[in-house]
Short mmCIF file of C-alpha atoms and ligand atoms in Angstrom, two decimals:
data_model
loop_
_atom_site.label_atom_id
_atom_site.label_comp_id
_atom_site.label_asym_id
_atom_site.label_seq_id
_atom_site.Cartn_x
_atom_site.Cartn_y
_atom_site.Cartn_z
CA MET V 24 -20.60 -5.29 8.81
CA PRO V 25 -17.81 -6.32 11.17
CA GLY V 26 -15.45 -3.60 12.22
CA ARG V 27 -17.40 -0.86 10.46
CA GLY V 28 -16.25 2.51 11.64
CA ALA V 29 -14.18 0.97 14.40
CA ASP V 30 -11.56 3.62 13.95
CA ALA V 31 -13.64 6.45 12.71
CA GLY V 32 -14.21 8.06 16.04
CA THR V 33 -12.23 6.10 18.56
CA ALA V 34 -8.68 5.18 19.40
CA ALA V 35 -6.92 6.44 16.31
CA GLY V 36 -9.40 9.23 15.87
CA ARG V 37 -9.88 12.62 17.40
CA HIS V 38 -10.41 12.92 21.11
CA PRO V 39 -11.90 15.94 22.83
CA VAL V 40 -9.25 18.21 24.26
CA SER V 41 -10.24 19.09 27.78
CA GLU V 42 -6.97 20.19 29.44
CA ALA V 43 -6.71 23.75 30.65
CA ALA V 44 -3.96 25.06 28.37
CA PRO V 45 -5.22 25.53 24.82
CA ALA V 46 -3.23 23.36 22.47
CA SER V 47 -1.95 24.79 19.20
CA GLU V 48 -2.83 23.29 15.85
CA ALA V 49 0.68 21.82 15.61
CA ASP V 50 0.40 20.25 19.10
CA LEU V 51 -2.91 18.72 18.18
CA SER V 52 -1.60 17.07 15.05
CA ALA V 53 1.49 15.86 16.91
CA GLN V 54 -0.85 14.30 19.49
CA GLU V 55 -2.92 12.69 16.80
CA ARG V 56 0.15 11.27 15.12
CA GLU V 57 1.21 9.79 18.46
CA ARG V 58 -2.22 8.23 18.90
CA ILE V 59 -2.20 6.75 15.42
CA LEU V 60 1.26 5.26 15.95
CA ALA V 61 0.30 3.92 19.39
CA LYS V 62 -2.79 2.28 17.89
CA ALA V 63 -0.67 0.70 15.16
CA ALA V 64 1.54 -0.85 17.82
CA LEU V 65 -1.49 -2.70 19.23
CA PHE V 66 -1.80 -4.56 15.96
CA ALA V 67 1.90 -5.34 15.63
CA PRO V 68 2.99 -8.42 13.68
CA PRO V 69 4.59 -11.38 15.46
CA PRO V 70 8.40 -11.24 15.89
CA ALA V 71 10.48 -12.04 12.81
CA THR V 72 11.95 -15.17 14.37
CA LEU V 73 11.40 -18.79 13.35
CA PRO V 74 10.39 -21.43 15.92
CA ASP V 75 14.00 -22.68 15.81
CA GLY V 76 15.23 -19.26 16.92
CA ARG V 77 16.71 -18.11 13.60
CA ARG V 78 15.99 -14.53 12.69
CA ASP V 79 14.75 -13.28 9.35
CA LEU V 80 17.19 -10.72 7.93
CA VAL V 81 14.65 -9.31 5.49
CA GLY V 82 13.12 -6.12 6.81
CA LEU V 83 16.09 -4.98 8.88
CA SER V 84 17.50 -1.54 8.08
CA ARG V 85 21.18 -1.35 7.09
CA GLU V 86 22.04 -0.21 10.62
CA GLU V 87 20.12 -3.09 12.19
CA LEU V 88 21.79 -5.55 9.87
CA ALA V 89 25.22 -4.20 10.84
CA ALA V 90 24.26 -4.51 14.52
CA GLU V 91 23.30 -8.17 13.98
CA MET V 92 26.73 -8.79 12.47
CA VAL V 93 28.50 -7.12 15.39
CA ALA V 94 26.37 -9.17 17.78
CA ILE V 95 27.75 -12.39 16.30
CA GLY V 96 31.34 -11.09 16.41
CA GLU V 97 31.61 -10.07 12.76
CA LYS V 98 32.65 -6.77 11.19
CA PRO V 99 29.80 -4.38 10.39
CA PHE V 100 30.82 -4.20 6.68
CA ARG V 101 29.42 -7.73 6.30
CA ALA V 102 26.04 -6.02 6.30
CA ASN V 103 26.90 -4.36 2.97
CA GLN V 104 27.71 -7.73 1.43
CA LEU V 105 24.52 -9.26 2.74
CA TRP V 106 22.49 -6.29 1.57
CA HIS V 107 23.83 -6.81 -1.94
CA TRP V 108 23.00 -10.51 -1.98
CA ILE V 109 19.60 -10.15 -0.39
CA TYR V 110 18.24 -7.10 -2.20
CA HIS V 111 20.30 -6.75 -5.35
CA GLN V 112 20.76 -10.39 -6.27
CA GLY V 113 17.63 -11.77 -4.63
CA VAL V 114 19.51 -14.72 -3.14
CA THR V 115 17.88 -16.53 -0.21
CA ASP V 116 20.53 -19.20 0.44
CA PHE V 117 23.72 -18.17 2.26
CA ALA V 118 25.60 -20.93 0.39
CA ALA V 119 24.91 -19.02 -2.84
CA MET V 120 26.74 -15.89 -1.67
CA PRO V 121 30.27 -16.46 -3.04
CA THR V 122 31.85 -13.27 -1.63
CA ILE V 123 31.23 -14.68 1.84
CA ALA V 124 33.67 -17.39 3.00
CA LYS V 125 32.23 -20.88 3.60
CA PRO V 126 32.65 -20.93 7.42
CA MET V 127 30.91 -17.56 7.64
CA GLN V 128 28.09 -18.82 5.38
CA ALA V 129 27.58 -21.72 7.78
CA LYS V 130 27.60 -19.40 10.78
CA LEU V 131 24.98 -17.18 9.15
CA ALA V 132 22.78 -20.14 8.24
CA GLU V 133 22.80 -21.30 11.85
CA ARG V 134 21.48 -18.00 13.10
CA PHE V 135 19.57 -16.37 10.27
CA VAL V 136 17.30 -16.88 7.29
CA VAL V 137 16.47 -14.74 4.26
CA GLY V 138 12.72 -15.15 4.34
CA ARG V 139 9.96 -15.13 1.77
CA PRO V 140 6.24 -15.54 2.26
CA GLU V 141 4.79 -18.92 1.44
CA VAL V 142 2.80 -18.76 -1.80
CA THR V 143 -0.59 -20.31 -0.98
CA ALA V 144 -2.10 -19.52 -4.36
CA GLU V 145 -1.09 -17.89 -7.59
CA GLN V 146 -3.58 -17.03 -10.31
CA THR V 147 -3.10 -15.31 -13.64
CA SER V 148 -6.05 -13.50 -15.17
CA GLU V 149 -7.15 -13.66 -18.82
CA ASP V 150 -5.71 -10.14 -19.10
CA THR V 151 -2.36 -11.34 -17.62
CA THR V 152 -2.83 -9.66 -14.25
CA ARG V 153 -1.36 -11.96 -11.62
CA LYS V 154 -2.52 -12.35 -8.04
CA TRP V 155 -0.80 -14.13 -5.17
CA LEU V 156 -2.12 -15.17 -1.84
CA PHE V 157 0.83 -14.99 0.53
CA ARG V 158 0.93 -16.67 3.90
CA TRP V 159 3.02 -15.53 6.87
CA ARG V 160 4.50 -17.52 9.71
CA ASP V 161 1.46 -17.03 11.95
CA GLY V 162 -0.89 -18.30 9.24
CA GLN V 163 -2.28 -14.87 8.30
CA GLN V 164 -2.56 -14.16 4.61
CA VAL V 165 -2.74 -11.20 2.26
CA GLU V 166 -3.13 -10.64 -1.43
CA THR V 167 -0.68 -8.96 -3.78
CA VAL V 168 -1.36 -8.18 -7.42
CA TYR V 169 0.87 -7.48 -10.43
CA ILE V 170 -0.77 -5.39 -13.14
CA PRO V 171 1.27 -5.46 -16.35
CA ASP V 172 1.16 -2.48 -18.67
CA ARG V 173 -0.90 -3.27 -21.75
CA GLN V 174 1.63 -1.93 -24.22
CA GLU V 175 5.07 -2.13 -22.68
CA ASP V 176 7.13 -4.56 -20.66
CA ARG V 177 6.53 -2.88 -17.33
CA GLY V 178 3.88 -2.88 -14.68
CA ALA V 179 2.86 -2.14 -11.13
CA VAL V 180 2.85 -4.38 -8.09
CA CYS V 181 -0.05 -3.56 -5.78
CA ILE V 182 1.07 -4.17 -2.22
CA SER V 183 -0.94 -4.72 0.96
CA THR V 184 -0.03 -3.20 4.31
CA GLN V 185 -2.56 -4.75 6.71
CA VAL V 186 -4.51 -7.96 7.13
CA GLY V 187 -8.00 -6.47 6.84
CA CYS V 188 -8.73 -2.79 7.44
CA THR V 189 -10.36 -0.81 10.23
CA LEU V 190 -11.93 1.72 7.95
CA SER V 191 -14.96 0.04 6.40
CA CYS V 192 -15.49 2.11 3.27
CA THR V 193 -18.87 0.87 2.11
CA PHE V 194 -17.80 0.00 -1.46
CA CYS V 195 -14.64 -1.89 -0.49
CA HIS V 196 -14.45 -5.62 0.03
CA THR V 197 -11.38 -5.39 2.27
CA GLY V 198 -13.36 -3.01 4.46
CA THR V 199 -15.83 -5.76 5.34
CA GLN V 200 -13.01 -7.68 6.97
CA LYS V 201 -11.94 -6.63 10.46
CA LEU V 202 -8.37 -5.50 10.98
CA VAL V 203 -6.52 -8.60 12.10
CA ARG V 204 -3.08 -7.08 12.30
CA ASN V 205 -0.55 -4.86 10.64
CA LEU V 206 2.04 -6.31 8.33
CA GLY V 207 5.67 -6.05 9.39
CA THR V 208 8.43 -4.49 7.31
CA ALA V 209 9.65 -7.91 6.16
CA GLU V 210 6.14 -8.80 5.03
CA ILE V 211 5.72 -5.61 3.03
CA VAL V 212 9.12 -5.86 1.32
CA GLY V 213 8.59 -9.62 1.01
CA GLN V 214 5.51 -9.20 -1.19
CA PHE V 215 7.55 -7.30 -3.77
CA MET V 216 10.47 -9.73 -3.56
CA ALA V 217 8.22 -12.75 -3.94
CA ALA V 218 6.52 -11.12 -6.94
CA ARG V 219 9.97 -10.63 -8.46
CA ASP V 220 10.76 -14.29 -7.73
CA SER V 221 7.65 -15.27 -9.63
CA TYR V 222 8.85 -13.43 -12.75
CA GLY V 223 12.52 -14.28 -12.17
CA GLU V 224 13.45 -10.59 -12.14
CA TRP V 225 16.78 -10.83 -10.30
CA PRO V 226 19.32 -9.32 -10.01
CA SER V 227 17.66 -5.92 -9.62
CA PRO V 228 17.91 -4.06 -12.94
CA LYS V 229 20.26 -1.06 -12.78
CA ASP V 230 18.99 2.53 -12.84
CA GLY V 231 17.67 3.41 -16.25
CA THR V 232 17.32 -0.17 -17.50
CA PRO V 233 13.77 -1.37 -18.08
CA ARG V 234 12.09 -3.41 -15.38
CA LEU V 235 9.10 -5.66 -15.71
CA LEU V 236 8.03 -4.99 -12.12
CA SER V 237 8.71 -1.30 -12.57
CA ASN V 238 6.30 0.40 -10.18
CA ILE V 239 4.75 -0.09 -6.79
CA VAL V 240 1.32 1.08 -5.78
CA VAL V 241 0.58 0.79 -2.08
CA MET V 242 -3.10 0.20 -2.79
CA GLY V 243 -3.74 -3.35 -1.67
CA MET V 244 -5.43 -4.43 1.52
CA GLY V 245 -5.33 -1.97 4.40
CA GLU V 246 -4.65 1.68 5.09
CA PRO V 247 -0.89 2.28 4.80
CA LEU V 248 -0.91 5.43 6.92
CA TYR V 249 -2.38 3.43 9.81
CA ASN V 250 0.72 1.24 9.59
CA TYR V 251 3.11 4.02 8.83
CA GLU V 252 6.34 2.91 10.52
CA ALA V 253 6.51 -0.51 8.89
CA THR V 254 5.38 0.82 5.53
CA ALA V 255 7.95 3.64 5.58
CA LYS V 256 10.77 1.31 6.58
CA ALA V 257 9.81 -1.16 3.85
CA LEU V 258 9.69 1.55 1.17
CA LYS V 259 13.09 2.87 2.29
CA ILE V 260 14.54 -0.62 1.86
CA ILE V 261 12.96 -0.93 -1.58
CA MET V 262 14.31 2.48 -2.64
CA ASP V 263 17.90 1.84 -1.41
CA HIS V 264 20.23 2.24 -4.40
CA GLU V 265 22.48 -0.65 -3.50
CA GLY V 266 19.60 -3.05 -3.27
CA ILE V 267 16.30 -3.14 -5.14
CA GLY V 268 16.81 0.51 -6.05
CA LEU V 269 13.29 1.38 -7.15
CA SER V 270 12.95 5.16 -7.49
CA ARG V 271 10.49 7.02 -5.28
CA ARG V 272 9.06 8.38 -8.54
CA ARG V 273 7.84 4.88 -9.30
CA ILE V 274 6.08 4.42 -5.99
CA THR V 275 2.59 5.70 -5.18
CA LEU V 276 0.97 5.39 -1.78
CA SER V 277 -2.80 5.54 -1.55
CA THR V 278 -4.58 6.80 1.54
CA SER V 279 -8.22 7.18 2.40
CA GLY V 280 -7.20 10.44 4.08
CA VAL V 281 -5.23 9.97 7.31
CA VAL V 282 -4.41 13.67 7.39
CA PRO V 283 -1.96 13.76 10.34
CA MET V 284 0.36 11.25 8.66
CA MET V 285 0.34 12.75 5.17
CA ASP V 286 3.01 15.42 5.75
CA ARG V 287 5.37 12.91 7.28
CA CYS V 288 4.90 10.57 4.37
CA GLY V 289 5.79 13.32 1.92
CA GLN V 290 8.76 14.58 3.90
CA GLU V 291 10.33 11.26 4.78
CA LEU V 292 9.56 9.18 1.73
CA GLY V 293 8.84 11.62 -1.09
CA VAL V 294 6.71 9.01 -2.82
CA GLY V 295 3.74 9.89 -4.98
CA LEU V 296 0.43 10.33 -3.23
CA ALA V 297 -2.97 9.03 -4.19
CA VAL V 298 -6.02 10.12 -2.22
CA SER V 299 -9.24 8.15 -2.16
CA LEU V 300 -11.71 11.00 -2.42
CA HIS V 301 -14.83 9.35 -3.89
CA ALA V 302 -17.27 12.10 -2.87
CA VAL V 303 -17.49 15.88 -3.08
CA THR V 304 -19.65 16.58 -0.03
CA ASN V 305 -18.86 15.72 3.57
CA GLU V 306 -22.34 14.31 3.94
CA LEU V 307 -21.77 11.62 1.32
CA ARG V 308 -18.12 11.07 2.15
CA ASN V 309 -18.98 10.56 5.84
CA GLU V 310 -21.18 7.72 4.72
CA ILE V 311 -19.00 5.97 2.14
CA VAL V 312 -15.54 6.74 3.56
CA PRO V 313 -16.27 6.86 7.30
CA LEU V 314 -12.79 8.24 8.10
CA ASN V 315 -14.14 11.52 6.70
CA ARG V 316 -15.88 12.05 10.04
CA ASN V 317 -12.42 12.54 11.54
CA TYR V 318 -10.78 14.39 8.68
CA PRO V 319 -13.32 16.16 6.50
CA ILE V 320 -12.78 17.11 2.88
CA GLU V 321 -11.45 20.64 3.62
CA GLU V 322 -8.74 19.28 5.93
CA LEU V 323 -7.87 16.53 3.49
CA LEU V 324 -7.49 18.94 0.60
CA ALA V 325 -5.46 21.34 2.76
CA ALA V 326 -3.07 18.45 3.48
CA CYS V 327 -2.88 17.80 -0.27
CA ARG V 328 -2.10 21.47 -0.96
CA ARG V 329 0.90 21.29 1.34
CA TYR V 330 2.02 17.77 0.38
CA PRO V 331 5.79 17.98 -0.02
CA GLY V 332 6.95 17.48 -3.57
CA ALA V 333 3.56 17.86 -5.24
CA SER V 334 4.02 19.76 -8.49
CA ASN V 335 2.78 19.74 -12.04
CA ALA V 336 5.41 17.15 -12.81
CA ARG V 337 4.32 15.14 -9.82
CA ARG V 338 0.60 15.44 -9.43
CA ILE V 339 -1.51 14.06 -6.64
CA THR V 340 -3.84 11.36 -7.89
CA PHE V 341 -7.42 11.61 -6.70
CA GLU V 342 -9.19 8.29 -6.85
CA TYR V 343 -12.90 8.38 -7.47
CA VAL V 344 -14.86 5.14 -7.51
CA MET V 345 -17.90 5.53 -9.76
CA LEU V 346 -21.06 4.33 -7.99
CA ARG V 347 -24.21 4.44 -10.06
CA GLY V 348 -26.63 7.14 -8.88
CA VAL V 349 -24.56 7.76 -5.75
CA ASN V 350 -21.63 10.01 -6.70
CA ASP V 351 -21.56 10.07 -10.51
CA SER V 352 -23.66 13.09 -11.53
CA GLU V 353 -22.42 15.92 -13.72
CA ALA V 354 -23.02 18.39 -10.88
CA GLU V 355 -20.65 16.32 -8.75
CA ALA V 356 -18.04 16.38 -11.50
CA ARG V 357 -18.25 20.18 -11.57
CA GLU V 358 -17.98 20.36 -7.79
CA LEU V 359 -14.93 18.09 -7.94
CA VAL V 360 -13.28 20.51 -10.34
CA ARG V 361 -14.04 23.39 -7.98
CA LEU V 362 -12.59 21.54 -4.99
CA LEU V 363 -9.37 20.63 -6.78
CA LYS V 364 -8.61 24.20 -7.84
CA GLY V 365 -5.00 25.05 -7.11
CA ILE V 366 -3.90 21.46 -6.46
CA PRO V 367 -1.58 19.81 -9.00
CA ALA V 368 -3.98 16.93 -9.53
CA LYS V 369 -5.11 14.16 -11.79
CA VAL V 370 -8.25 12.14 -11.30
CA ASN V 371 -8.50 8.39 -11.65
CA LEU V 372 -12.07 7.37 -12.32
CA ILE V 373 -12.51 3.79 -11.17
CA PRO V 374 -15.74 2.09 -12.26
CA PHE V 375 -16.95 0.29 -9.13
CA ASN V 376 -15.76 -3.31 -9.04
CA PRO V 377 -18.51 -5.45 -7.59
CA TRP V 378 -17.89 -8.22 -5.08
CA PRO V 379 -20.25 -10.84 -3.69
CA GLY V 380 -22.98 -9.05 -1.75
CA SER V 381 -21.76 -5.54 -2.58
CA PRO V 382 -24.39 -2.84 -2.18
CA TYR V 383 -23.65 -0.73 -5.30
CA LEU V 384 -23.89 -0.84 -9.05
CA THR V 385 -21.16 0.22 -11.44
CA SER V 386 -21.89 3.56 -13.10
CA ARG V 387 -23.05 3.38 -16.69
CA THR V 388 -20.29 3.81 -19.25
CA GLU V 389 -21.88 6.95 -20.76
CA GLN V 390 -22.17 8.51 -17.32
CA VAL V 391 -18.54 7.79 -16.50
CA GLN V 392 -17.59 9.34 -19.82
CA ARG V 393 -19.68 12.48 -19.18
CA PHE V 394 -18.08 12.83 -15.74
CA ALA V 395 -14.60 12.33 -17.22
CA ASP V 396 -15.23 14.94 -19.94
CA ILE V 397 -16.18 17.62 -17.41
CA VAL V 398 -13.05 16.95 -15.36
CA MET V 399 -10.89 16.86 -18.48
CA ASP V 400 -12.35 20.05 -19.92
CA ALA V 401 -11.28 21.76 -16.70
CA GLY V 402 -7.70 20.79 -17.48
CA TYR V 403 -7.24 17.68 -15.33
CA SER V 404 -6.18 14.38 -16.74
CA SER V 405 -9.04 12.01 -15.92
CA PRO V 406 -8.34 8.49 -17.15
CA ILE V 407 -11.07 5.91 -16.72
CA ARG V 408 -9.44 2.90 -15.16
CA ARG V 409 -10.39 -0.22 -17.01
CA PRO V 410 -10.74 -2.97 -14.44
CA ARG V 411 -7.93 -5.49 -14.46
CA GLY V 412 -8.03 -9.04 -13.23
CA ARG V 413 -11.75 -8.99 -12.47
CA ASP V 414 -12.03 -12.69 -13.29
CA ILE V 415 -9.66 -13.53 -10.43
CA LEU V 416 -11.08 -10.85 -8.07
CA ALA V 417 -7.84 -8.90 -8.28
CA ALA V 418 -9.34 -5.54 -9.23
CA CYS V 419 -9.36 -2.54 -6.87
CA GLY V 420 -11.42 -3.17 -3.78
CA GLN V 421 -12.03 -6.83 -4.52
CA LEU V 422 -9.23 -8.19 -2.39
CA LYS V 423 -10.25 -10.29 0.55
CA THR V 424 -12.26 -13.25 -0.66
CA GLU V 425 -9.38 -15.64 -0.99
CA SER V 426 -7.62 -14.74 2.21
CA GLU V 427 -10.77 -14.83 4.27
CA ARG V 428 -12.00 -18.01 2.66
CA ALA V 429 -8.66 -19.64 3.37
CA ARG V 430 -8.82 -18.49 6.98
CA LYS V 431 -12.35 -19.78 7.43
CA LYS V 432 -11.29 -23.14 6.09
CA ALA V 433 -8.39 -23.22 8.55
CA GLY V 434 -10.83 -22.58 11.40
CA PRO V 435 -10.58 -20.08 14.26
CA ALA V 436 -7.05 -18.92 15.13
N1 LIG X 515 -6.70 2.04 2.04
C1 LIG X 515 -6.14 2.77 1.00
C2 LIG X 515 -5.47 1.92 -0.06
C3 LIG X 515 -6.13 0.66 -0.50
S1 LIG X 515 -7.66 0.79 -1.39
C4 LIG X 515 -7.17 3.66 0.35
O1 LIG X 515 -8.36 3.51 0.63
O2 LIG X 515 -6.77 4.54 -0.41
C5 LIG X 515 -7.13 1.18 -3.05
C6 LIG X 515 -8.17 1.94 -3.89
O3 LIG X 515 -9.21 1.05 -4.33
C7 LIG X 515 -8.85 3.05 -3.13
O4 LIG X 515 -8.97 4.21 -3.88
C8 LIG X 515 -10.19 2.43 -2.89
O5 LIG X 515 -11.13 3.41 -2.60
C9 LIG X 515 -10.45 1.70 -4.17
N2 LIG X 515 -11.54 0.74 -4.07
C10 LIG X 515 -11.95 0.08 -2.98
N3 LIG X 515 -13.00 -0.75 -3.27
C11 LIG X 515 -13.26 -0.58 -4.58
C12 LIG X 515 -14.21 -1.18 -5.47
N4 LIG X 515 -15.06 -2.11 -5.06
N5 LIG X 515 -14.19 -0.80 -6.77
C13 LIG X 515 -13.29 0.11 -7.20
N6 LIG X 515 -12.35 0.69 -6.41
C14 LIG X 515 -12.33 0.36 -5.11
FE1 LIG X 516 -9.65 0.27 3.94
FE2 LIG X 516 -8.93 1.55 1.66
FE3 LIG X 516 -10.82 -0.39 1.64
FE4 LIG X 516 -11.35 1.99 2.77
S1 LIG X 516 -10.90 1.59 0.59
S2 LIG X 516 -11.85 -0.05 3.64
S3 LIG X 516 -9.37 2.50 3.68
S4 LIG X 516 -8.66 -0.66 2.15
#
């Protein structure tokens, strides 16, 4: 399998500490964070500039936007106006920004664009789940999915953070694709904005008013904590009250367990956390989630125990993919309950979603139910996730096919 375990023990992983002075625990995690961030930089996206030299304004922080205005001889407050048009109104054409005078609109259009990904494909499932294949300026593509609530007019957009993934979890389709590169801030925000375009949900609904695209789950392709800087910046833009204004309570980030970045994520972003646990022994987790070799279950759960903001009102979600005969026994359910003791937790049981050539079978329905009952009897909410969008390969862990097929067709880069 290409890329399998590429990260599990190498560059972003743990290195032996050989220097004379013993390093403290805190020093070690600071060093690991540095290594993870340095590794991310190696997979940086191309610059956000068009071939004609115009710069994409999407993805800039407020401060950066103000600096761009100053650089072209304008007052920094112009950034506030632009922010409103770009993120609150969803406008992409400077000529449609009436609070900006015509000559200034022309000046902006000469130097800047308000970008969106190109939509290469859009499919809507029988169950109304919608999937897009988005293409970036360098031809790379990722998938984004909107999963509408079954009862109410709301739903979650599942966003990708990398093209491919280094981590090679054995049950995940994305994991069979090598990491090509990280997505940039504009590309992460752009997925949500393009999804909103598709449903015409502009301007951004005010606080308290219902939204169709009401939640974000950072659970698409890639490991968000291996692309932390861009992901964090994108989520900050999405949460900004004068723009899209989506509350951090409506955002959940899923990690396979990049322990050194988890505290920072909680402190800086305060978003909900989902942890892809999938196994209750290190032996099995080492095999199916190879990152476990770097950060074993005890360390992962310790990071969950100290995750800032976790409480009974804001539980950590533990994701558990149900693989027939591999991790779905009743004994494992009981062990899961023991491990989670003391953590404000809920458990999402995800019946394995097969993909072409996948090596596992989905657990039997009765077995999933037995597992769920044990977890529930111990006091944890344990919903069984019904797969959504399976017919268009949009369900958890199925993303990749389209993007890779499209790339193969396009030939080598
Ligand atoms: N890299 C991050 C986020 C993306 S994966 C992570 O691993 O958490 C989103 C979720 O889908 C994870 O819990 C992942 O384990 C799960 N998943 C992956 N492949 C799956 C499959 N084939 N069937 C069901 N769930 C799967
Ligand atoms: Fe990467 Fe998450 Fe898939 Fe594992 S489950 S290979 S971390 S995307």
